[in-house]
XYZ file of C-alpha atoms in Angstrom:
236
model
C 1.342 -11.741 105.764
C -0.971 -13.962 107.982
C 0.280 -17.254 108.920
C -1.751 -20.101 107.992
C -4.289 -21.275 110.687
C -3.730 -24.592 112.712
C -7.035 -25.693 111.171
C -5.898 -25.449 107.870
C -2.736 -27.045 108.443
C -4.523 -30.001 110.190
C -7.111 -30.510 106.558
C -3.407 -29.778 104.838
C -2.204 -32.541 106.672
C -5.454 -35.096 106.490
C -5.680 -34.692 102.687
C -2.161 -35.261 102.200
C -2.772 -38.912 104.581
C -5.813 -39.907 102.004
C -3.484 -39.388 99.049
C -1.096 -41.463 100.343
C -3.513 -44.510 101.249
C -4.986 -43.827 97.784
C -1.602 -44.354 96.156
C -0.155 -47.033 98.193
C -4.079 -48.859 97.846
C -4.014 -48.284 93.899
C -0.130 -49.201 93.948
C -0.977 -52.624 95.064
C -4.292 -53.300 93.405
C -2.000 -53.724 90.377
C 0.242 -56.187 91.871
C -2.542 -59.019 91.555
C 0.176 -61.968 92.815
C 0.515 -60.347 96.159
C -0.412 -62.824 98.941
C -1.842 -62.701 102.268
C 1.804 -61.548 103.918
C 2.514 -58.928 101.527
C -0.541 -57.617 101.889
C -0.267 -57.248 105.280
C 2.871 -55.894 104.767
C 1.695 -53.197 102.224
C -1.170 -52.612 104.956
C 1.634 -51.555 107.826
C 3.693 -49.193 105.601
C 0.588 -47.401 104.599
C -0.626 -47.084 107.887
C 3.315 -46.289 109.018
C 3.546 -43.714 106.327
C 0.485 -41.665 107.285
C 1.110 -41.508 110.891
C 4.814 -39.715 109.887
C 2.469 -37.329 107.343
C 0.408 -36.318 110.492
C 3.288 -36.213 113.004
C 5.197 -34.327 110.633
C 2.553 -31.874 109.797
C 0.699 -31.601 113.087
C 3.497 -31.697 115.695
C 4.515 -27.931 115.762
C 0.755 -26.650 116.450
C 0.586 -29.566 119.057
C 3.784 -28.287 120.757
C 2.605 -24.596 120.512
C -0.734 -25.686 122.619
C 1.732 -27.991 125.037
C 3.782 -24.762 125.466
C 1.259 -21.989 125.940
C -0.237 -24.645 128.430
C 3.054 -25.615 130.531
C 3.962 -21.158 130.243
C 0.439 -20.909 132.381
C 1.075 -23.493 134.943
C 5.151 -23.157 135.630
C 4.458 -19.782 136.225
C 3.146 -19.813 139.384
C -0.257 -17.821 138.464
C -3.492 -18.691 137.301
C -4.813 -17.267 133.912
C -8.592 -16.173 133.744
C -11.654 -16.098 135.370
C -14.285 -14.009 136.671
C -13.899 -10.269 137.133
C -12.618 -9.205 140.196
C -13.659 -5.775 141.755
C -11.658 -3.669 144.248
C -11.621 -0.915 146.380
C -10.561 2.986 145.184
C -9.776 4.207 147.818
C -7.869 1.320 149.103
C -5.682 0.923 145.905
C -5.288 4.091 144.044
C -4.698 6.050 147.912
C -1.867 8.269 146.880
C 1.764 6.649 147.837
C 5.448 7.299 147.550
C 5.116 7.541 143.691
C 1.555 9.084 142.623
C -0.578 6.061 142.784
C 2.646 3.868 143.041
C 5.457 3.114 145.592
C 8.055 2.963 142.970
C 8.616 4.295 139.339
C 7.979 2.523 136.064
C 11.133 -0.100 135.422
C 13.997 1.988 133.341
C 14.186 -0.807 130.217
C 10.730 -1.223 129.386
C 9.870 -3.890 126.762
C 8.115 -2.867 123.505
C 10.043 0.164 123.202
C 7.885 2.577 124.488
C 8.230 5.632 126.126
C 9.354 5.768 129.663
C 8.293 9.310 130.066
C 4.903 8.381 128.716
C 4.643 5.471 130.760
C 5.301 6.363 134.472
C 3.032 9.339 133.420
C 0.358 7.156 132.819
C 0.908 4.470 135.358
C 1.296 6.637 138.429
C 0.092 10.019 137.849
C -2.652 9.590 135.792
C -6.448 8.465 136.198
C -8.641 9.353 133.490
C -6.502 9.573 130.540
C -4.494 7.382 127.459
C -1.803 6.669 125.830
C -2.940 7.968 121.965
C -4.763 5.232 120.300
C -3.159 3.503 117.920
C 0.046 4.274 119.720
C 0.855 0.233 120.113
C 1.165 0.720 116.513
C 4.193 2.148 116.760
C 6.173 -0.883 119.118
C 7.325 -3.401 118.502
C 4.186 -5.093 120.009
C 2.456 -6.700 116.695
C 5.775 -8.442 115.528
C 6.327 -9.746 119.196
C 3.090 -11.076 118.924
C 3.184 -12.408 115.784
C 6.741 -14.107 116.031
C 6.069 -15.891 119.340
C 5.514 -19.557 120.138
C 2.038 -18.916 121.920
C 0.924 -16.374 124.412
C 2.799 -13.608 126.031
C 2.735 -12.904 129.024
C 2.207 -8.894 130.103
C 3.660 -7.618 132.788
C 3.306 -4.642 135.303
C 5.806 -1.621 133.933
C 6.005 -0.858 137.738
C 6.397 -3.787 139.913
C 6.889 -6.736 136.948
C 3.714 -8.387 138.166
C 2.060 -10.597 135.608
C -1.414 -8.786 134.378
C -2.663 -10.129 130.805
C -1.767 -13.417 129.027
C -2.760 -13.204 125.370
C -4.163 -14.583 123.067
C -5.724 -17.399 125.037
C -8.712 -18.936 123.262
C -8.230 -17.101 119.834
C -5.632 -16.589 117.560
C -3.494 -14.104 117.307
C -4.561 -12.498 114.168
C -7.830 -11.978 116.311
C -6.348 -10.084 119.266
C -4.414 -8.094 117.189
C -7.211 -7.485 114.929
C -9.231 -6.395 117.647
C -6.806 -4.458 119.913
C -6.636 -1.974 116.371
C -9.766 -1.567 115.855
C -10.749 0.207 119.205
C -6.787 1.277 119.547
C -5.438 -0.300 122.315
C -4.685 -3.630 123.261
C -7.723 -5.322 124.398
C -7.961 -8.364 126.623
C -10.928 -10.984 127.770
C -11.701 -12.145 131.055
C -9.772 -15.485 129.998
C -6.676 -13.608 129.373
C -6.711 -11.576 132.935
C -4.454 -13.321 135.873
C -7.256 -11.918 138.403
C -4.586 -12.536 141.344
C -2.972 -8.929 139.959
C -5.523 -7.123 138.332
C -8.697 -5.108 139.794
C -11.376 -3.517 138.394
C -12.637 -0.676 140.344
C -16.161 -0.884 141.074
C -17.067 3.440 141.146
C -15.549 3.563 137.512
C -14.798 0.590 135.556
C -10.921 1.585 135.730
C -8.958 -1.181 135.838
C -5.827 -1.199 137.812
C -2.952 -3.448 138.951
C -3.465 -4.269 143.248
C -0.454 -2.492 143.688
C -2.065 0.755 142.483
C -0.736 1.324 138.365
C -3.332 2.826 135.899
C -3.943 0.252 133.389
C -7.097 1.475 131.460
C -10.787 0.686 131.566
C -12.876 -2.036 131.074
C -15.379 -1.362 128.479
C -17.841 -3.970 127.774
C -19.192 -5.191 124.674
C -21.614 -8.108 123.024
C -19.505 -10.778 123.713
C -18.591 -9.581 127.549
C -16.249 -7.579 128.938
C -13.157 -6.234 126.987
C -10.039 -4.301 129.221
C -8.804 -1.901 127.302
C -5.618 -1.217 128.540
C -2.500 1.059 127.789
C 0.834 -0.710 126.757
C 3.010 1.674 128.331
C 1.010 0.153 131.370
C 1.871 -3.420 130.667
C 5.149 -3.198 129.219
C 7.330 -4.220 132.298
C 9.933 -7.348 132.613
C 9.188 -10.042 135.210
C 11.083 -9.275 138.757
């Protein structure tokens, strides 16, 4: 089940304010011996009344925004931007582990393969996870249940990679990441400081040299599609 949209909770919220003004305004157009002070008075618990309706209704989707925004900037990295190219040769140069100085971490989030993943992320340039294979995590009802965007993180070092959804809702990314078959990020959800696009290939690659997938561009710009046994790590 889909969880009701901000936008519809904020029209939820504004029709249930006009209902109450028209009550409280026909509620008093009957009491004709009102004077000027109870007027007044009828006017501030009208006006006191809606502003609980919209604080009530509004608040939560207010906090969400206050918390995605305060996840960004406590975290030390900046979220989004324009793409950033490296150097092959420079980052994917072969190293103590494949492409990698270490292995992928041993608990994994997601509850994906390990196997599968340090396969991927180190020893692997040209190839995928099976699509769909997100499907099969616990991915969609982390997503889903959290209070904003997650933050992805490299299954090697614990870097942070992708932030998602930023800009869109959730239903959206998820949406989208199914229909091609792997999660799929925008340039706004990228933390460029960790992430490289490799300029022979479009592969795109953490700067400490794990496989990550490949950007392929579409109408609206350019789309990472990326392998979650490649983002799956915990923050070090």
């Amino acid at each position: 089940m889909k969880k009701t949209s901000s936008y519809a909770q904020i029209i939820i919220a504004v029709t249930a304010l006009l209902a109450t003004t028209t009550t409280t305004i026909n509620a008093f157009s009957f009491s004709s011996s009102s004077d000027n002070n109870s007027r007044r008075s009828f006017l501030k618990k009208t006006a006191s009344t809606a502003s609980v309706i919209i604080a009530g209704t509004c608040a939560p989707f207010i906090a969400n925004a206050a918390d995605a925004t305060a996840t960004s900037e406590t975290a030390g990295f900046k979220i989004g931007g324009k793409l950033v190219a490296g150097d092959d040769k420079i980052i994917m140069s072969p190293k103590a582990h494949g492409t990698s100085e270490v292995p992928v971490q041993e608990n994994l989030r997601y509850g994906v393969s390990n196997k599968l993943s340090d396969k991927i992320c180190n020893f692997n340039r040209h190839f995928a996870e099976s699509g769909g294979y997100f499907t099969s995590t616990s991915f969609e009802e982390t997503m889903l249940s959290a209070n904003g965007p997650i933050t992805f993180y490299d299954s090697n070092s614990g870097k942070p990679l992708f932030v998602a959804p930023i800009n869109r809702p959730v239903d959206e990314f998820i949406e989208e990441s199914k229909y091609h078959g792997w999660p799929s990020f925008r340039d706004e959800e990228v933390v460029w400081d960790n992430v490289r696009v490799l300029k022979s290939s479009g592969e795109t690659v953490s700067v400490d040299g794990t496989h990550l997938g490949h950007n392929l561009p579409d109408r609206r710009g350019n789309r990472y599609c990326i392998n979650l046994v490649s983002i799956a790590g915990n923050p070090v």
